[in-house]
Amino acid sequence: MIGQLIETGCRVAPGLSRWYLDHYVSIKRFEKQVRHNLGFPAPPSSVTLLVTYACNFGCYHCESTSHPKAEWGLPFETIARLIRELREMGVKVLIISGGEPLVRPDLFEIMGLANQLGFKVLLCTNGSLVERHQEQLARVQPDCVFTSVDGLEDTNDRFRCHPGAFKQTFRALELFQMMGVRGRMVNTMVHPDNLEELDELGDWIMNSAATTWRIALALPSGRARGQERFCLTDDQIRSVLRFIRGRRARFPVYLSEEVGYIGPWALQVRSKPFSSGDGLSHFAIMPTGDVIGSGVLHDPTYSEGNVKERTLKDIWQHGFQQYRQPVLPQDCYTCRHLHACGGGTFGMRVGNRHCLKRLWEGGEDA
């Protein structure tokens, strides 16, 4: 609405483009706040549903701290009700995640219902169980799949605590391609132990059945919280940004949104300006029933409400104020990048990793 009018104006008057880029986050947040104040908030464009915390992997950096003996998530009847509520709210994209969704026996009923109701379904999976369930997956075919590879074979399998994970993941991508799944995304969290493998890993991914490569940095959540051994130095982060910029000419690779605002690197490592959708156009439902605004903080501490007690529509309309009208660190209010950055992402602010301006204000031009 407001944002579309401004985008049109920028195309007509190219001189506005720089201003628009520098105020992108503020414009998007202002538009959503106006709609909310007028009593017709825009529906979330996507919702992540964690169907279980159980997982057959034990990844060192797992955001949801999943493990093989974790409890099951919400019962099917509750999940079915939530999916219908989301459809009534106007949500179009349902991201099914975990844990590992494929360890849940009724997953295909859940996906079938989502298909029946017209959702675009994105499935997050580690890939290890895809071959076992390929017939059922072909019947409830997702629109897109999201999986992870965190280094070359030895590094990946050690990091994900699952021998054979590397081969299983690439095999899963091939199977999804054979099923006709159009979007096949690979995520890689870059850390000091796999940084030197990026170039060769990039060749593996380019020559695989993947269609997109998403590169992320360590997040201060789940098992990676407080783990400085996963964090890169400023020089190492710059090297990752240069790597992405160079690879983009050869393959669709981009920096994850959770990293936040990256100044002059913005359109060199992403296809559009940074703008966090957390609590504004996206939320997540935990296996406990808690609704979280952040896509990476899978912790009931940050709950906006629980679906066992309130409807999703009520939580969406009356919650998420810490995202819609955020109270930022004091330094943010005097920063010249505030309108473009908006304080970064909530998940990064929790771990005090939201500000990256030193990467480009330290004397190196992107």
mmCIF file of C-alpha atoms in Angstrom:
data_model
loop_
_atom_site.group_PDB
_atom_site.id
_atom_site.type_symbol
_atom_site.label_atom_id
_atom_site.label_comp_id
_atom_site.label_asym_id
_atom_site.label_seq_id
_atom_site.Cartn_x
_atom_site.Cartn_y
_atom_site.Cartn_z
ATOM 1 C CA MET A 1 0.000 0.000 0.000
ATOM 2 C CA ILE A 2 2.134 2.934 1.286
ATOM 3 C CA GLY A 3 5.327 1.075 0.458
ATOM 4 C CA GLN A 4 4.101 0.281 -3.061
ATOM 5 C CA LEU A 5 3.326 3.953 -3.738
ATOM 6 C CA ILE A 6 6.801 4.963 -2.594
ATOM 7 C CA GLU A 7 8.421 2.214 -4.686
ATOM 8 C CA THR A 8 6.529 3.473 -7.746
ATOM 9 C CA GLY A 9 7.676 7.025 -7.007
ATOM 10 C CA CYS A 10 11.266 5.881 -6.784
ATOM 11 C CA ARG A 11 11.049 4.256 -10.203
ATOM 12 C CA VAL A 12 9.580 7.442 -11.702
ATOM 13 C CA ALA A 13 12.106 9.661 -9.904
ATOM 14 C CA PRO A 14 15.385 7.716 -9.612
ATOM 15 C CA GLY A 15 16.825 10.364 -7.303
ATOM 16 C CA LEU A 16 14.547 9.010 -4.556
ATOM 17 C CA SER A 17 16.077 5.536 -4.716
ATOM 18 C CA ARG A 18 18.886 6.253 -2.257
ATOM 19 C CA TRP A 19 16.443 7.832 0.198
ATOM 20 C CA TYR A 20 14.113 4.846 -0.136
ATOM 21 C CA LEU A 21 16.911 2.373 0.507
ATOM 22 C CA ASP A 22 18.009 4.325 3.590
ATOM 23 C CA HIS A 23 14.459 4.398 5.010
ATOM 24 C CA TYR A 24 13.182 0.995 3.866
ATOM 25 C CA VAL A 25 12.729 -0.512 7.341
ATOM 26 C CA SER A 26 11.023 2.611 8.716
ATOM 27 C CA ILE A 27 8.622 2.741 5.763
ATOM 28 C CA LYS A 28 7.646 -0.914 6.083
ATOM 29 C CA ARG A 29 7.153 -0.666 9.844
ATOM 30 C CA PHE A 30 5.175 2.598 9.520
ATOM 31 C CA GLU A 31 2.852 1.080 6.939
ATOM 32 C CA LYS A 32 2.052 -1.918 9.130
ATOM 33 C CA GLN A 33 1.581 0.255 12.217
ATOM 34 C CA VAL A 34 -0.885 2.537 10.381
ATOM 35 C CA ARG A 35 -2.940 -0.454 9.286
ATOM 36 C CA HIS A 36 -2.901 -1.840 12.822
ATOM 37 C CA ASN A 37 -4.010 1.507 14.327
ATOM 38 C CA LEU A 38 -6.859 1.751 11.809
ATOM 39 C CA GLY A 39 -8.150 -1.623 12.951
ATOM 40 C CA PHE A 40 -7.336 -3.771 9.921
ATOM 41 C CA PRO A 41 -3.823 -5.106 10.402
ATOM 42 C CA ALA A 42 -2.343 -6.935 7.439
ATOM 43 C CA PRO A 43 -2.307 -10.701 7.963
ATOM 44 C CA PRO A 44 1.069 -12.358 8.396
ATOM 45 C CA SER A 45 2.368 -13.416 5.016
ATOM 46 C CA SER A 46 3.935 -16.577 6.457
ATOM 47 C CA VAL A 47 3.857 -18.626 9.650
ATOM 48 C CA THR A 48 6.298 -21.273 10.863
ATOM 49 C CA LEU A 49 4.724 -24.276 12.577
ATOM 50 C CA LEU A 50 7.136 -26.383 14.623
ATOM 51 C CA VAL A 51 5.349 -29.730 14.695
ATOM 52 C CA THR A 52 7.805 -31.357 17.130
ATOM 53 C CA TYR A 53 11.023 -30.804 19.081
ATOM 54 C CA ALA A 54 12.045 -34.414 18.379
ATOM 55 C CA CYS A 55 14.911 -34.932 15.933
ATOM 56 C CA ASN A 56 17.261 -37.739 14.923
ATOM 57 C CA PHE A 57 20.150 -35.246 14.677
ATOM 58 C CA GLY A 58 21.876 -33.352 17.494
ATOM 59 C CA CYS A 59 23.274 -30.306 15.681
ATOM 60 C CA TYR A 60 25.620 -28.162 17.758
ATOM 61 C CA HIS A 61 23.787 -24.960 16.767
ATOM 62 C CA CYS A 62 20.131 -26.100 16.818
ATOM 63 C CA GLU A 63 17.816 -23.116 17.354
ATOM 64 C CA SER A 64 15.097 -25.230 18.965
ATOM 65 C CA THR A 65 17.491 -27.409 21.021
ATOM 66 C CA SER A 66 15.866 -30.485 19.488
ATOM 67 C CA HIS A 67 17.017 -34.010 20.331
ATOM 68 C CA PRO A 68 15.895 -37.632 19.790
ATOM 69 C CA LYS A 69 14.088 -37.967 23.123
ATOM 70 C CA ALA A 70 12.207 -34.680 22.991
ATOM 71 C CA GLU A 71 8.457 -34.723 23.638
ATOM 72 C CA TRP A 72 5.986 -34.659 20.759
ATOM 73 C CA GLY A 73 4.334 -31.410 19.821
ATOM 74 C CA LEU A 74 0.684 -30.415 19.744
ATOM 75 C CA PRO A 75 -1.885 -33.119 18.927
ATOM 76 C CA PHE A 76 -3.149 -33.365 15.355
ATOM 77 C CA GLU A 77 -6.595 -32.004 16.274
ATOM 78 C CA THR A 78 -5.026 -28.820 17.661
ATOM 79 C CA ILE A 79 -2.724 -28.420 14.670
ATOM 80 C CA ALA A 80 -5.670 -28.878 12.295
ATOM 81 C CA ARG A 81 -7.566 -26.140 14.148
ATOM 82 C CA LEU A 82 -4.570 -23.816 13.924
ATOM 83 C CA ILE A 83 -4.124 -24.415 10.198
ATOM 84 C CA ARG A 84 -7.800 -23.527 9.647
ATOM 85 C CA GLU A 85 -7.398 -20.395 11.797
ATOM 86 C CA LEU A 86 -4.389 -19.336 9.771
ATOM 87 C CA ARG A 87 -6.341 -19.754 6.549
ATOM 88 C CA GLU A 88 -9.184 -17.610 7.926
ATOM 89 C CA MET A 89 -6.613 -14.950 8.854
ATOM 90 C CA GLY A 90 -5.382 -14.825 5.251
ATOM 91 C CA VAL A 91 -1.992 -16.492 5.734
ATOM 92 C CA LYS A 92 -0.709 -17.897 2.447
ATOM 93 C CA VAL A 93 2.615 -19.560 3.304
ATOM 94 C CA LEU A 94 2.956 -22.300 5.934
ATOM 95 C CA ILE A 95 6.480 -23.321 6.910
ATOM 96 C CA ILE A 96 6.518 -26.748 8.581
ATOM 97 C CA SER A 97 9.557 -27.224 10.790
ATOM 98 C CA GLY A 98 10.820 -28.833 13.978
ATOM 99 C CA GLY A 99 12.828 -30.725 15.233
ATOM 100 C CA GLU A 100 12.661 -33.033 12.274
ATOM 101 C CA PRO A 101 9.077 -33.036 10.955
ATOM 102 C CA LEU A 102 9.474 -36.445 9.289
ATOM 103 C CA VAL A 103 9.802 -38.229 12.628
ATOM 104 C CA ARG A 104 6.145 -37.347 13.258
ATOM 105 C CA PRO A 105 3.859 -40.140 11.917
ATOM 106 C CA ASP A 106 0.926 -37.816 11.128
ATOM 107 C CA LEU A 107 3.042 -35.265 9.232
ATOM 108 C CA PHE A 108 1.498 -36.265 5.914
ATOM 109 C CA GLU A 109 -2.000 -35.672 7.267
ATOM 110 C CA ILE A 110 -0.874 -32.211 8.395
ATOM 111 C CA MET A 111 0.632 -31.427 4.998
ATOM 112 C CA GLY A 112 -2.390 -32.853 3.207
ATOM 113 C CA LEU A 113 -4.714 -30.557 5.143
ATOM 114 C CA ALA A 114 -2.494 -27.552 4.375
ATOM 115 C CA ASN A 115 -2.563 -28.454 0.677
ATOM 116 C CA GLN A 116 -6.329 -28.891 0.759
ATOM 117 C CA LEU A 117 -6.756 -25.413 2.251
ATOM 118 C CA GLY A 118 -4.585 -23.818 -0.419
ATOM 119 C CA PHE A 119 -1.407 -22.996 1.501
ATOM 120 C CA LYS A 120 1.964 -22.737 -0.144
ATOM 121 C CA VAL A 121 3.851 -25.281 1.986
ATOM 122 C CA LEU A 122 7.565 -25.071 2.751
ATOM 123 C CA LEU A 123 9.040 -28.118 4.500
ATOM 124 C CA CYS A 124 12.190 -27.830 6.646
ATOM 125 C CA THR A 125 13.961 -31.186 6.933
ATOM 126 C CA ASN A 126 17.453 -32.508 7.570
ATOM 127 C CA GLY A 127 16.925 -34.861 4.615
ATOM 128 C CA SER A 128 17.867 -38.110 6.334
ATOM 129 C CA LEU A 129 14.372 -39.639 6.227
ATOM 130 C CA VAL A 130 13.287 -38.426 2.805
ATOM 131 C CA GLU A 131 14.190 -41.605 0.922
ATOM 132 C CA ARG A 132 12.236 -43.687 3.441
ATOM 133 C CA HIS A 133 9.136 -41.521 2.975
ATOM 134 C CA GLN A 134 9.480 -40.498 -0.661
ATOM 135 C CA GLU A 135 6.140 -41.993 -1.751
ATOM 136 C CA GLN A 136 4.181 -40.146 0.951
ATOM 137 C CA LEU A 137 6.094 -36.929 0.249
ATOM 138 C CA ALA A 138 5.344 -37.206 -3.450
ATOM 139 C CA ARG A 139 1.618 -37.422 -2.622
ATOM 140 C CA VAL A 140 1.627 -34.304 -0.396
ATOM 141 C CA GLN A 141 4.317 -32.571 -2.410
ATOM 142 C CA PRO A 142 5.567 -29.365 -0.741
ATOM 143 C CA ASP A 143 6.065 -26.230 -2.842
ATOM 144 C CA CYS A 144 9.541 -25.752 -1.428
ATOM 145 C CA VAL A 145 12.001 -27.572 0.832
ATOM 146 C CA PHE A 146 14.631 -26.139 3.140
ATOM 147 C CA THR A 147 17.586 -28.195 4.355
ATOM 148 C CA SER A 148 21.053 -27.580 5.772
ATOM 149 C CA VAL A 149 24.640 -28.432 4.904
ATOM 150 C CA ASP A 150 27.187 -27.017 7.332
ATOM 151 C CA GLY A 151 30.484 -27.856 5.675
ATOM 152 C CA LEU A 152 32.119 -30.563 3.612
ATOM 153 C CA GLU A 153 31.335 -34.172 4.499
ATOM 154 C CA ASP A 154 33.505 -34.716 7.598
ATOM 155 C CA THR A 155 32.822 -31.261 9.035
ATOM 156 C CA ASN A 156 29.094 -31.407 8.322
ATOM 157 C CA ASP A 157 28.547 -34.880 9.776
ATOM 158 C CA ARG A 158 30.531 -34.046 12.909
ATOM 159 C CA PHE A 159 28.768 -30.708 13.388
ATOM 160 C CA ARG A 160 25.337 -32.276 12.899
ATOM 161 C CA CYS A 161 26.174 -35.350 15.020
ATOM 162 C CA HIS A 162 24.925 -37.760 12.371
ATOM 163 C CA PRO A 163 27.247 -39.941 10.277
ATOM 164 C CA GLY A 164 26.097 -39.963 6.665
ATOM 165 C CA ALA A 165 24.186 -36.681 6.947
ATOM 166 C CA PHE A 166 26.076 -35.026 4.064
ATOM 167 C CA LYS A 167 25.271 -37.758 1.543
ATOM 168 C CA GLN A 168 21.687 -38.126 2.786
ATOM 169 C CA THR A 169 21.004 -34.413 2.401
ATOM 170 C CA PHE A 170 22.237 -34.230 -1.181
ATOM 171 C CA ARG A 171 20.330 -37.423 -2.007
ATOM 172 C CA ALA A 172 17.186 -35.844 -0.526
ATOM 173 C CA LEU A 173 17.600 -32.826 -2.823
ATOM 174 C CA GLU A 174 17.756 -35.172 -5.819
ATOM 175 C CA LEU A 175 14.607 -36.961 -4.676
ATOM 176 C CA PHE A 176 12.729 -33.690 -4.208
ATOM 177 C CA GLN A 177 13.811 -32.653 -7.693
ATOM 178 C CA MET A 178 12.440 -35.927 -9.069
ATOM 179 C CA MET A 179 9.153 -35.261 -7.224
ATOM 180 C CA GLY A 180 8.864 -31.922 -8.986
ATOM 181 C CA VAL A 181 9.436 -29.724 -5.921
ATOM 182 C CA ARG A 182 10.440 -26.412 -7.490
ATOM 183 C CA GLY A 183 12.247 -24.690 -4.614
ATOM 184 C CA ARG A 184 15.125 -26.613 -3.022
ATOM 185 C CA MET A 185 17.019 -24.388 -0.618
ATOM 186 C CA VAL A 186 20.225 -25.207 1.262
ATOM 187 C CA ASN A 187 21.209 -23.283 4.386
ATOM 188 C CA THR A 188 24.787 -23.104 5.667
ATOM 189 C CA MET A 189 25.762 -21.591 8.994
ATOM 190 C CA VAL A 190 29.295 -20.279 8.568
ATOM 191 C CA HIS A 191 31.600 -20.674 11.568
ATOM 192 C CA PRO A 192 35.403 -20.798 12.011
ATOM 193 C CA ASP A 193 35.572 -24.565 11.399
ATOM 194 C CA ASN A 194 33.920 -24.465 7.970
ATOM 195 C CA LEU A 195 34.920 -21.016 6.710
ATOM 196 C CA GLU A 196 37.792 -22.326 4.596
ATOM 197 C CA GLU A 197 35.478 -24.918 3.032
ATOM 198 C CA LEU A 198 32.997 -22.408 1.588
ATOM 199 C CA ASP A 199 34.480 -22.309 -1.893
ATOM 200 C CA GLU A 200 34.516 -26.092 -2.367
ATOM 201 C CA LEU A 201 31.141 -26.449 -0.652
ATOM 202 C CA GLY A 202 29.789 -23.863 -3.076
ATOM 203 C CA ASP A 203 30.866 -26.078 -5.970
ATOM 204 C CA TRP A 204 29.094 -29.051 -4.388
ATOM 205 C CA ILE A 205 25.875 -27.049 -3.994
ATOM 206 C CA MET A 206 26.039 -25.541 -7.493
ATOM 207 C CA ASN A 207 26.387 -29.027 -8.979
ATOM 208 C CA SER A 208 23.633 -30.523 -6.813
ATOM 209 C CA ALA A 209 19.839 -30.420 -7.119
ATOM 210 C CA ALA A 210 19.687 -27.281 -4.951
ATOM 211 C CA THR A 211 18.106 -24.173 -6.474
ATOM 212 C CA THR A 212 19.131 -21.627 -3.800
ATOM 213 C CA TRP A 213 21.875 -21.289 -1.210
ATOM 214 C CA ARG A 214 21.294 -19.295 1.969
ATOM 215 C CA ILE A 215 24.317 -18.392 4.089
ATOM 216 C CA ALA A 216 23.850 -17.554 7.772
ATOM 217 C CA LEU A 217 25.981 -16.526 10.731
ATOM 218 C CA ALA A 218 25.728 -18.007 14.220
ATOM 219 C CA LEU A 219 22.603 -16.947 16.094
ATOM 220 C CA PRO A 220 22.437 -16.310 19.851
ATOM 221 C CA SER A 221 19.690 -18.868 20.336
ATOM 222 C CA GLY A 222 19.193 -22.542 21.116
ATOM 223 C CA ARG A 223 22.361 -24.571 21.569
ATOM 224 C CA ALA A 224 24.470 -21.856 19.918
ATOM 225 C CA ARG A 225 23.543 -19.308 22.563
ATOM 226 C CA GLY A 226 26.657 -18.054 24.323
ATOM 227 C CA GLN A 227 28.898 -20.195 22.113
ATOM 228 C CA GLU A 228 31.575 -17.730 21.019
ATOM 229 C CA ARG A 229 33.413 -20.532 19.213
ATOM 230 C CA PHE A 230 30.835 -20.268 16.441
ATOM 231 C CA CYS A 231 31.306 -16.516 15.947
ATOM 232 C CA LEU A 232 33.409 -15.008 13.162
ATOM 233 C CA THR A 233 35.760 -12.049 13.468
ATOM 234 C CA ASP A 234 34.944 -8.874 11.535
ATOM 235 C CA ASP A 235 37.515 -9.747 8.878
ATOM 236 C CA GLN A 236 36.006 -13.222 8.528
ATOM 237 C CA ILE A 237 32.483 -11.777 8.140
ATOM 238 C CA ARG A 238 33.776 -9.434 5.434
ATOM 239 C CA SER A 239 35.309 -12.425 3.663
ATOM 240 C CA VAL A 240 31.915 -14.171 3.746
ATOM 241 C CA LEU A 241 30.233 -11.093 2.262
ATOM 242 C CA ARG A 242 32.844 -10.905 -0.493
ATOM 243 C CA PHE A 243 32.361 -14.620 -1.157
ATOM 244 C CA ILE A 244 28.577 -14.208 -1.528
ATOM 245 C CA ARG A 245 29.023 -11.168 -3.772
ATOM 246 C CA GLY A 246 31.354 -13.127 -6.034
ATOM 247 C CA ARG A 247 29.202 -16.265 -6.169
ATOM 248 C CA ARG A 248 25.940 -14.453 -6.942
ATOM 249 C CA ALA A 249 26.988 -14.084 -10.569
ATOM 250 C CA ARG A 250 27.141 -17.886 -10.843
ATOM 251 C CA PHE A 251 24.398 -19.177 -8.529
ATOM 252 C CA PRO A 252 21.462 -17.831 -6.428
ATOM 253 C CA VAL A 253 23.185 -17.335 -3.058
ATOM 254 C CA TYR A 254 22.296 -14.746 -0.440
ATOM 255 C CA LEU A 255 22.909 -13.721 3.164
ATOM 256 C CA SER A 256 20.131 -14.685 5.596
ATOM 257 C CA GLU A 257 17.809 -11.957 6.854
ATOM 258 C CA GLU A 258 18.488 -12.861 10.500
ATOM 259 C CA VAL A 259 21.963 -11.337 10.218
ATOM 260 C CA GLY A 260 20.370 -7.893 9.941
ATOM 261 C CA TYR A 261 21.370 -4.661 8.215
ATOM 262 C CA ILE A 262 24.712 -4.650 6.408
ATOM 263 C CA GLY A 263 25.021 -1.119 5.049
ATOM 264 C CA PRO A 264 26.614 -0.736 1.596
ATOM 265 C CA TRP A 265 26.743 -4.516 1.196
ATOM 266 C CA ALA A 266 22.918 -4.614 1.187
ATOM 267 C CA LEU A 267 22.111 -5.234 -2.476
ATOM 268 C CA GLN A 268 25.405 -6.993 -3.173
ATOM 269 C CA VAL A 269 24.566 -10.022 -1.009
ATOM 270 C CA ARG A 270 20.747 -9.898 -1.075
ATOM 271 C CA SER A 271 18.168 -9.231 -3.760
ATOM 272 C CA LYS A 272 16.260 -6.588 -1.769
ATOM 273 C CA PRO A 273 16.891 -4.204 1.154
ATOM 274 C CA PHE A 274 16.906 -5.624 4.667
ATOM 275 C CA SER A 275 13.612 -5.585 6.551
ATOM 276 C CA SER A 276 12.824 -8.017 9.346
ATOM 277 C CA GLY A 277 9.383 -9.571 9.128
ATOM 278 C CA ASP A 278 9.465 -10.799 12.737
ATOM 279 C CA GLY A 279 6.218 -9.886 14.475
ATOM 280 C CA LEU A 280 5.226 -7.773 11.467
ATOM 281 C CA SER A 281 4.607 -10.250 8.675
ATOM 282 C CA HIS A 282 5.705 -13.510 10.292
ATOM 283 C CA PHE A 283 5.469 -15.483 13.529
ATOM 284 C CA ALA A 284 6.158 -19.017 14.727
ATOM 285 C CA ILE A 285 4.098 -21.539 16.707
ATOM 286 C CA MET A 286 6.105 -23.734 19.059
ATOM 287 C CA PRO A 287 5.338 -27.395 19.911
ATOM 288 C CA THR A 288 4.308 -26.082 23.349
ATOM 289 C CA GLY A 289 1.610 -23.879 21.776
ATOM 290 C CA ASP A 290 3.543 -20.685 22.476
ATOM 291 C CA VAL A 291 3.508 -18.075 19.718
ATOM 292 C CA ILE A 292 6.867 -16.375 19.133
ATOM 293 C CA GLY A 293 7.487 -13.284 17.024
ATOM 294 C CA SER A 294 11.107 -14.089 16.261
ATOM 295 C CA GLY A 295 11.847 -16.742 13.691
ATOM 296 C CA VAL A 296 14.958 -17.899 15.564
ATOM 297 C CA LEU A 297 14.236 -17.529 19.292
ATOM 298 C CA HIS A 298 12.388 -20.768 19.951
ATOM 299 C CA ASP A 299 12.075 -20.013 23.644
ATOM 300 C CA PRO A 300 8.764 -19.666 25.618
ATOM 301 C CA THR A 301 10.385 -16.726 27.431
ATOM 302 C CA TYR A 302 9.502 -14.655 24.358
ATOM 303 C CA SER A 303 5.934 -15.948 24.032
ATOM 304 C CA GLU A 304 3.228 -13.535 22.865
ATOM 305 C CA GLY A 305 0.509 -15.940 24.007
ATOM 306 C CA ASN A 306 -0.399 -19.618 23.876
ATOM 307 C CA VAL A 307 -2.835 -21.212 21.423
ATOM 308 C CA LYS A 308 -4.187 -23.421 24.205
ATOM 309 C CA GLU A 309 -5.600 -20.270 25.831
ATOM 310 C CA ARG A 310 -6.167 -17.748 22.994
ATOM 311 C CA THR A 311 -6.932 -17.712 19.302
ATOM 312 C CA LEU A 312 -4.185 -16.913 16.823
ATOM 313 C CA LYS A 313 -6.172 -13.933 15.561
ATOM 314 C CA ASP A 314 -6.354 -12.456 19.070
ATOM 315 C CA ILE A 315 -2.623 -12.977 19.650
ATOM 316 C CA TRP A 316 -1.796 -11.419 16.264
ATOM 317 C CA GLN A 317 -3.996 -8.375 16.825
ATOM 318 C CA HIS A 318 -2.951 -7.632 20.400
ATOM 319 C CA GLY A 319 0.566 -8.983 20.758
ATOM 320 C CA PHE A 320 3.977 -8.380 19.175
ATOM 321 C CA GLN A 321 4.392 -4.813 20.442
ATOM 322 C CA GLN A 322 8.097 -5.412 21.088
ATOM 323 C CA TYR A 323 8.408 -5.895 17.318
ATOM 324 C CA ARG A 324 5.936 -3.260 16.129
ATOM 325 C CA GLN A 325 7.034 -0.513 18.511
ATOM 326 C CA PRO A 326 10.459 -1.748 19.623
ATOM 327 C CA VAL A 327 12.499 -0.257 22.419
ATOM 328 C CA LEU A 328 16.000 -0.271 20.996
ATOM 329 C CA PRO A 329 19.421 -0.023 22.630
ATOM 330 C CA GLN A 330 20.195 3.627 23.403
ATOM 331 C CA ASP A 331 23.022 3.829 20.865
ATOM 332 C CA CYS A 332 20.558 3.066 18.063
ATOM 333 C CA TYR A 333 18.677 6.358 18.499
ATOM 334 C CA THR A 334 21.708 8.490 17.631
ATOM 335 C CA CYS A 335 22.920 6.246 14.793
ATOM 336 C CA ARG A 336 22.630 7.624 11.272
ATOM 337 C CA HIS A 337 21.714 4.142 10.024
ATOM 338 C CA LEU A 338 18.644 3.824 12.272
ATOM 339 C CA HIS A 339 16.027 4.295 9.531
ATOM 340 C CA ALA A 340 17.673 1.703 7.302
ATOM 341 C CA CYS A 341 18.493 -0.759 10.091
ATOM 342 C CA GLY A 342 15.626 -0.395 12.548
ATOM 343 C CA GLY A 343 17.796 -1.928 15.257
ATOM 344 C CA GLY A 344 18.395 -5.113 13.277
ATOM 345 C CA THR A 345 16.537 -8.304 14.122
ATOM 346 C CA PHE A 346 15.069 -9.055 17.533
ATOM 347 C CA GLY A 347 16.921 -12.361 17.711
ATOM 348 C CA MET A 348 20.283 -10.671 17.192
ATOM 349 C CA ARG A 349 19.506 -7.868 19.665
ATOM 350 C CA VAL A 350 18.905 -10.444 22.390
ATOM 351 C CA GLY A 351 22.501 -11.587 21.973
ATOM 352 C CA ASN A 352 23.866 -8.069 21.341
ATOM 353 C CA ARG A 353 24.936 -9.023 17.817
ATOM 354 C CA HIS A 354 22.575 -6.691 15.976
ATOM 355 C CA CYS A 355 24.996 -3.882 15.085
ATOM 356 C CA LEU A 356 27.411 -4.541 12.222
ATOM 357 C CA LYS A 357 28.245 -0.994 11.114
ATOM 358 C CA ARG A 358 31.864 -1.503 12.157
ATOM 359 C CA LEU A 359 32.166 -3.762 9.090
ATOM 360 C CA TRP A 360 31.914 -0.835 6.700
ATOM 361 C CA GLU A 361 32.760 2.138 8.916
ATOM 362 C CA GLY A 362 36.122 0.645 9.844
ATOM 363 C CA GLY A 363 37.771 1.919 6.706
ATOM 364 C CA GLU A 364 36.986 -0.835 4.203
ATOM 365 C CA ASP A 365 34.605 0.029 1.398
ATOM 366 C CA ALA A 366 32.233 -2.684 0.276
#
